Coordinates of C-alpha atoms and ligand atoms in Angstrom, one line a residue:
X1156 CA -7.6 -58.5 -23.6
X1157 CA -5.1 -59.6 -20.5
X1158 CA -4.6 -63.1 -19.8
X1159 CA -5.0 -64.6 -16.4
X1160 CA -4.7 -68.2 -15.0
X1161 CA -7.4 -69.3 -12.3
X1162 CA -5.2 -72.1 -10.8
X1163 CA -8.0 -73.6 -8.5
X1164 CA -11.6 -74.4 -8.7
X1165 CA -13.6 -71.5 -7.5
X1166 CA -17.4 -70.7 -7.8
X1167 CA -18.5 -70.0 -11.5
X1168 CA -19.8 -66.7 -10.9
X1169 CA -16.6 -65.7 -10.0
X1170 CA -15.1 -66.8 -12.9
X1171 CA -17.8 -65.0 -15.0
X1172 CA -16.8 -61.9 -13.2
X1173 CA -13.3 -62.3 -14.2
X1174 CA -14.3 -63.0 -17.8
X1175 CA -15.7 -59.6 -18.1
X1176 CA -12.1 -58.2 -17.9
X1177 CA -9.8 -61.2 -18.9
X1178 CA -9.2 -63.9 -21.1
X1179 CA -9.5 -66.7 -18.3
X1180 CA -7.5 -70.1 -18.4
X1181 CA -9.1 -71.9 -15.6
X1182 CA -7.7 -75.0 -14.2
X1183 CA -10.5 -77.0 -12.6
X1184 CA -8.5 -80.4 -11.8
X1185 CA -6.1 -81.4 -9.0
X1186 CA -3.5 -79.1 -7.6
X1187 CA -1.1 -77.9 -10.5
X1188 CA 2.5 -79.3 -10.2
X1189 CA 5.0 -76.6 -10.4
X1190 CA 6.1 -77.6 -13.8
X1191 CA 2.5 -77.3 -14.9
X1192 CA 1.8 -74.0 -13.1
X1193 CA 5.2 -72.7 -14.6
X1194 CA 4.1 -73.8 -18.1
X1195 CA 0.6 -72.3 -17.7
X1196 CA 1.7 -69.2 -16.6
X1197 CA 4.1 -68.5 -19.2
X1198 CA 2.0 -66.1 -21.3
X1199 CA 0.0 -64.6 -18.4
X1200 CA -0.5 -61.2 -17.0
X1201 CA -2.0 -62.5 -13.8
X1202 CA -2.9 -65.2 -11.7
X1203 CA -5.3 -66.2 -9.0
X1204 CA -3.6 -69.2 -6.6
X1205 CA -4.5 -70.6 -3.3
X1206 CA -1.3 -72.3 -1.5
X1207 CA 0.6 -73.1 -4.9
X1208 CA 4.0 -72.3 -4.4
X1209 CA 5.4 -69.2 -6.4
X1210 CA 8.9 -68.6 -6.5
X1211 CA 11.9 -66.9 -8.7
X1212 CA 11.9 -69.9 -10.9
X1213 CA 8.1 -69.4 -11.8
X1214 CA 8.1 -65.9 -12.1
X1215 CA 11.4 -65.8 -14.3
X1216 CA 9.5 -68.1 -16.7
X1217 CA 6.6 -65.6 -16.8
X1218 CA 7.8 -62.4 -18.0
X1219 CA 4.6 -60.9 -18.5
X1220 CA 3.1 -61.8 -15.0
X1221 CA 2.5 -58.6 -12.8
X1222 CA 0.1 -59.9 -10.0
X1223 CA -0.2 -63.3 -8.1
X1224 CA -3.5 -63.0 -6.2
X1225 CA -3.6 -65.8 -3.3
X1226 CA -7.2 -66.8 -2.3
X1227 CA -6.2 -67.1 1.5
X1228 CA -4.9 -64.7 4.2
X1229 CA -1.5 -66.5 4.7
X1230 CA 1.0 -66.2 1.8
X1231 CA 3.7 -68.5 3.0
X1232 CA 3.7 -70.2 -0.7
X1233 CA 4.9 -66.8 -1.9
X1234 CA 8.7 -66.2 -1.9
X1235 CA 8.2 -62.3 -1.3
X1236 CA 12.0 -61.6 -2.0
X1237 CA 11.6 -63.0 -5.5
X1238 CA 8.3 -61.0 -5.9
X1239 CA 10.0 -57.7 -4.9
X1240 CA 13.1 -58.7 -7.1
X1241 CA 10.8 -59.1 -9.9
X1242 CA 8.4 -56.3 -9.3
X1243 CA 5.5 -58.8 -9.0
X1244 CA 2.7 -57.7 -7.0
X1245 CA 1.2 -60.3 -4.4
X1246 CA -2.1 -59.9 -2.8
X1247 CA -4.1 -62.1 0.1
X1248 CA -7.5 -62.1 1.4
X1249 CA -7.4 -61.1 5.1
X1250 CA -10.5 -60.2 7.1
X1251 CA -13.3 -62.0 5.3
X1252 CA -12.5 -65.1 6.8
X1253 CA -11.8 -64.0 10.5
X1254 CA -15.1 -65.0 12.0
X1255 CA -15.5 -68.5 10.1
X1256 CA -11.9 -69.4 10.9
X1257 CA -12.3 -68.3 14.7
X1258 CA -15.6 -70.4 14.7
X1259 CA -13.6 -73.4 13.5
X1260 CA -10.9 -73.1 16.1
X1261 CA -13.4 -73.1 19.0
X1262 CA -14.8 -76.2 17.2
X1263 CA -11.4 -77.9 16.9
X1264 CA -10.4 -76.8 20.3
X1265 CA -13.8 -78.1 22.0
X1266 CA -13.8 -81.3 20.1
X1267 CA -10.2 -81.9 21.3
X1268 CA -10.8 -81.0 25.0
X1269 CA -14.2 -83.3 25.1
X1270 CA -12.7 -85.9 23.2
X1271 CA -15.8 -85.7 20.8
X1272 CA -14.1 -87.2 17.5
X1273 CA -12.3 -90.0 19.6
X1274 CA -15.7 -91.0 21.5
X1275 CA -17.5 -90.9 18.1
X1276 CA -15.3 -93.3 16.5
X1277 CA -15.7 -95.5 19.7
X1278 CA -19.4 -95.3 19.2
X1279 CA -19.2 -96.0 15.3
X1280 CA -17.0 -98.9 16.0
X1281 CA -19.9 -100.7 17.9
X1282 CA -17.9 -100.5 21.3
X1283 CA -20.7 -98.6 23.6
X1284 CA -22.1 -101.3 25.6
X1285 CA -23.0 -99.3 28.7
X1286 CA -22.6 -95.7 30.2
X1287 CA -19.4 -95.5 31.8
X1288 CA -18.7 -93.0 34.6
X1289 CA -15.2 -92.4 33.9
X1290 CA -15.0 -92.8 30.4
X1291 CA -13.6 -90.2 28.0
X1292 CA -13.2 -87.6 30.7
X1293 CA -12.0 -84.4 29.1
X1294 CA -10.7 -80.9 30.2
X1295 CA -13.3 -78.3 31.0
X1296 CA -13.7 -75.2 28.7
X1297 CA -15.9 -72.8 30.7
X1298 CA -13.8 -70.8 33.4
X1299 CA -10.4 -72.1 31.9
X1300 CA -7.4 -70.2 30.8
X1301 CA -7.2 -69.8 26.8
X1302 CA -3.7 -69.0 25.5
X1303 CA -3.7 -67.7 22.0
X1304 CA -0.4 -67.6 20.2
X1305 CA -0.6 -65.0 17.2
X1306 CA -3.2 -62.1 18.1
X1307 CA -3.8 -60.7 14.8
X1308 CA -7.2 -60.6 13.5
X1309 CA -8.2 -64.2 13.9
X1310 CA -6.7 -64.4 17.0
X1311 CA -8.7 -61.5 18.4
X1312 CA -12.1 -63.2 16.8
X1313 CA -11.1 -66.0 18.7
X1314 CA -10.5 -64.6 21.8
X1315 CA -13.5 -62.3 21.5
X1316 CA -15.4 -65.6 21.8
X1317 CA -14.0 -66.4 25.3
X1318 CA -16.1 -64.1 27.1
X1319 CA -19.4 -66.3 26.8
X1320 CA -17.2 -69.2 28.3
X1321 CA -15.8 -67.1 31.2
X1322 CA -12.2 -67.7 30.3
X1323 CA -9.2 -65.7 31.3
X1324 CA -7.4 -64.9 28.2
X1325 CA -3.4 -64.6 27.8
X1326 CA -1.8 -64.2 24.5
X1327 CA 1.6 -64.1 23.2
X1328 CA 2.4 -62.0 19.9
X1329 CA 5.6 -60.6 18.1
X1330 CA 4.3 -57.1 19.7
X1331 CA 1.6 -56.5 22.2
X1332 CA -1.7 -55.2 20.9
X1333 CA -3.0 -52.0 21.5
X1334 CA -4.2 -51.4 25.0
X1335 CA -8.0 -50.8 24.0
X1336 CA -7.6 -54.2 22.4
X1337 CA -6.3 -55.8 25.3
X1338 CA -9.2 -54.3 27.4
X1339 CA -12.0 -55.2 25.1
X1340 CA -10.7 -59.0 25.2
X1341 CA -9.8 -59.0 28.6
X1342 CA -6.6 -60.5 27.4
X1343 CA -3.4 -60.2 29.3
X1344 CA 0.0 -60.1 27.3
X1345 CA 2.3 -63.1 28.4
X1346 CA 5.8 -64.5 27.2
X1347 CA 5.5 -67.8 25.3
X1348 CA 6.9 -69.8 28.2
X1349 CA 4.4 -68.2 30.7
X1350 CA 1.5 -68.8 28.5
X1351 CA 2.5 -72.7 27.9
X1352 CA 2.7 -73.1 31.7
X1353 CA -0.6 -71.4 32.5
X1354 CA -2.9 -72.0 29.6
X1355 CA -5.4 -74.9 29.6
X1356 CA -6.2 -74.6 25.9
X1357 CA -3.4 -73.2 23.4
X1358 CA -4.4 -72.2 20.0
X1359 CA -2.0 -71.4 17.3
X1360 CA -3.2 -68.4 15.0
X1361 CA 0.2 -67.0 13.7
X1362 CA 1.4 -66.6 10.3
X1363 CA 4.2 -69.2 9.2
X1364 CA 7.5 -67.8 8.8
X1365 CA 10.9 -69.3 8.8
X1366 CA 11.7 -67.8 12.3
X1367 CA 8.7 -69.6 14.1
X1368 CA 9.2 -73.2 12.3
X1369 CA 8.5 -75.5 15.0
X1370 CA 7.7 -72.7 17.6
X1371 CA 5.9 -75.6 19.5
X1372 CA 8.1 -78.8 19.8
X1373 CA 9.3 -80.9 22.4
X1374 CA 10.5 -78.3 24.7
X1375 CA 7.3 -76.6 24.7
X1376 CA 5.1 -79.6 25.2
X1377 CA 7.4 -80.2 28.2
X1378 CA 6.4 -76.8 29.5
X1379 CA 2.6 -77.5 29.1
X1380 CA -0.1 -78.9 31.7
X1381 CA -0.9 -82.6 31.2
X1382 CA -4.5 -81.7 31.0
X1383 CA -3.9 -79.1 28.1
X1384 CA -5.0 -79.0 24.6
X1385 CA -3.4 -77.4 21.7
X1386 CA -5.2 -76.5 18.6
X1387 CA -3.5 -75.5 15.1
X1388 CA -5.6 -73.4 12.8
X1389 CA -2.4 -71.6 11.5
X1390 CA -0.1 -73.6 9.3
X1391 CA 1.7 -76.5 9.2
X1392 CA 5.7 -76.2 10.1
X1393 CA 4.5 -74.0 13.4
X1394 CA 4.2 -77.3 15.1
X1395 CA 6.8 -80.1 15.1
X1396 CA 4.3 -82.9 14.0
X1397 CA 6.7 -85.8 15.3
X1398 CA 7.1 -84.2 18.7
X1399 CA 3.3 -83.6 18.7
X1400 CA 2.5 -87.3 18.1
X1401 CA 5.1 -88.1 21.0
X1402 CA 3.5 -85.8 23.4
X1403 CA 0.1 -87.2 22.7
X1404 CA 1.2 -90.7 22.9
X1405 CA 2.9 -90.1 26.3
X1406 CA 0.0 -88.0 27.4
X1407 CA 2.4 -85.1 28.1
X1408 CA -0.5 -83.1 26.8
X1409 CA -4.3 -84.5 26.9
X1410 CA -5.1 -83.9 23.3
X1411 CA -4.6 -81.6 20.1
X1412 CA -7.0 -80.5 17.3
X1413 CA -5.5 -79.8 13.9
X1414 CA -6.4 -78.1 10.7
X1415 CA -2.9 -77.8 9.1
X1416 CA 0.0 -80.2 9.0
X1417 CA 3.7 -80.3 8.0
X1418 CA 3.9 -81.5 4.3
X1419 CA 0.0 -81.5 4.1
X1420 CA -1.8 -83.1 2.4
X1421 CA 0.9 -85.9 3.1
X1422 CA 0.6 -85.5 6.8
X1423 CA 2.8 -87.7 9.2
X1424 CA 1.3 -91.0 9.4
X1425 CA 1.8 -91.6 13.0
X1426 CA -1.0 -88.5 13.7
X1427 CA -3.5 -91.3 12.3
X1428 CA -2.5 -93.7 15.1
X1429 CA -2.9 -91.7 18.2
X1430 CA -6.6 -91.5 19.4
X1431 CA -6.1 -87.9 21.2
X1432 CA -5.9 -85.7 18.3
X1433 CA -8.8 -84.4 16.1
X1434 CA -7.8 -84.0 12.3
X1435 CA -9.5 -82.2 9.7
X1436 CA -8.2 -81.1 6.3
X1437 CA -7.4 -77.5 6.3
X1438 CA -10.9 -76.3 6.3
X1439 CA -11.0 -73.6 8.8
X1440 CA -12.4 -71.0 6.4
X1441 CA -14.6 -73.3 4.5
X1442 CA -18.0 -72.2 4.9
X1443 CA -19.9 -71.4 1.6
X1444 CA -20.2 -67.5 2.4
X1445 CA -16.7 -67.2 3.3
X1446 CA -15.2 -69.4 0.6
X1447 CA -17.3 -66.9 -1.7
X1448 CA -16.1 -63.8 -0.3
X1449 CA -12.5 -65.0 -0.5
X1450 CA -12.8 -65.9 -4.2
X1451 CA -14.3 -62.7 -4.7
X1452 CA -11.8 -60.6 -3.0
X1453 CA -8.9 -62.5 -4.5
X1454 CA -10.8 -61.4 -7.9
X1455 CA -11.0 -58.0 -6.8
X1456 CA -7.3 -57.9 -6.0
X1457 CA -6.6 -59.4 -9.6
X1458 CA -9.0 -56.9 -11.4
X1459 CA -7.6 -53.7 -9.8
X1460 CA -4.0 -54.9 -9.8
X1461 CA -4.3 -55.4 -13.6
X1462 CA -5.7 -51.8 -14.0
X1463 CA -9.4 -53.0 -14.5
X1464 CA -12.5 -52.2 -12.6
X1465 CA -13.7 -49.6 -10.4
X1466 CA -10.6 -49.8 -8.3
X1467 CA -8.1 -49.8 -11.4
X1468 CA -4.5 -49.5 -9.7
X1469 CA -5.7 -49.8 -6.1
X1470 CA -5.9 -53.5 -5.1
X1471 CA -7.4 -53.9 -1.6
X1472 CA -4.9 -56.0 0.0
X1473 CA -1.4 -55.7 -1.8
X1474 CA 1.3 -57.7 0.5
X1475 CA 4.1 -55.7 -1.4
X1476 CA 2.7 -52.3 -2.1
X1477 CA 5.7 -50.6 -3.2
X1478 CA 6.0 -52.6 -6.5
X1479 CA 3.0 -51.1 -7.8
X1480 CA 3.4 -49.1 -10.8
X1481 CA 7.0 -50.5 -11.3
X1482 CA 7.8 -52.0 -14.6
X1483 CA 8.4 -55.8 -14.4
X1484 CA 11.9 -56.7 -14.1
Ligands
GLV1160 C1 -5.9 -70.4 4.7 O1 -5.3 -71.2 5.4 C2 -5.6 -69.1 4.7 O2 -4.4 -68.8 4.7 O3 -6.6 -68.4 4.2

């Protein structure tokens, strides 16, 4: 039997599925250190990860490893140049999380715009003595302009929901989406600068790459409306978190909603000191149904990539399909 490592806690029934095909080493504790991950992968043919960094050194120490299946749509934790050089396949879990993640983007955006977390903390602290006419004034959602940066599958799911709020949708993306998608979403392509100037609510749904490190920083906050909100459900590092703290403190923008952070889970401590930001711990895809679907898809990818099951040799979500069938190097 081939050997695999499952580096994260996942639902036990998915582990049972994997055990039909593999000898499973299941790590259920805290996130594995790079050293421990390297050690546990030394004799493995495949691995199921979720955000664990895998680069050249880890691959070199695991000569049998042929596939690493990431239980996430984003795979910036993989050094794909190293995967390609070693002929190791990477896979991810797109699509199954689109709707849950889009729902959550709205939840964060609305919580930020309407100051839900901030006012709740105030109420819990026993500060509510009387109704206040001008207390916790927020920014409207209905009839406002939504600016989506990153119009992939999740961005589109997010934009689709804007219809019910009678919003104007503008978007920025590496390339324009197909005209029929623009028409369906009633979405207008805009330059990043134009979007930042016009949007009442900016939502980030783009993958993290070196090129878009700090796509939103001091210069971008300077272009946004003082009444605007920023929501990040994409990846830490796309936003310069220190510049965001400053923009929130000085009310250069009204509020923010963050699910992802630079250096998470060790976020910039200054974020905890500003009231006009809603902070959640990377849970945008965290519904029971979606996390189960992600684990099952990650298992499907692993099973097929290691030549087992009904899709043997044809994993559903290869990131670097060119290495399929090539000998490990
Ligand atoms: C979560 O962040 C994912 O990339 O799926």
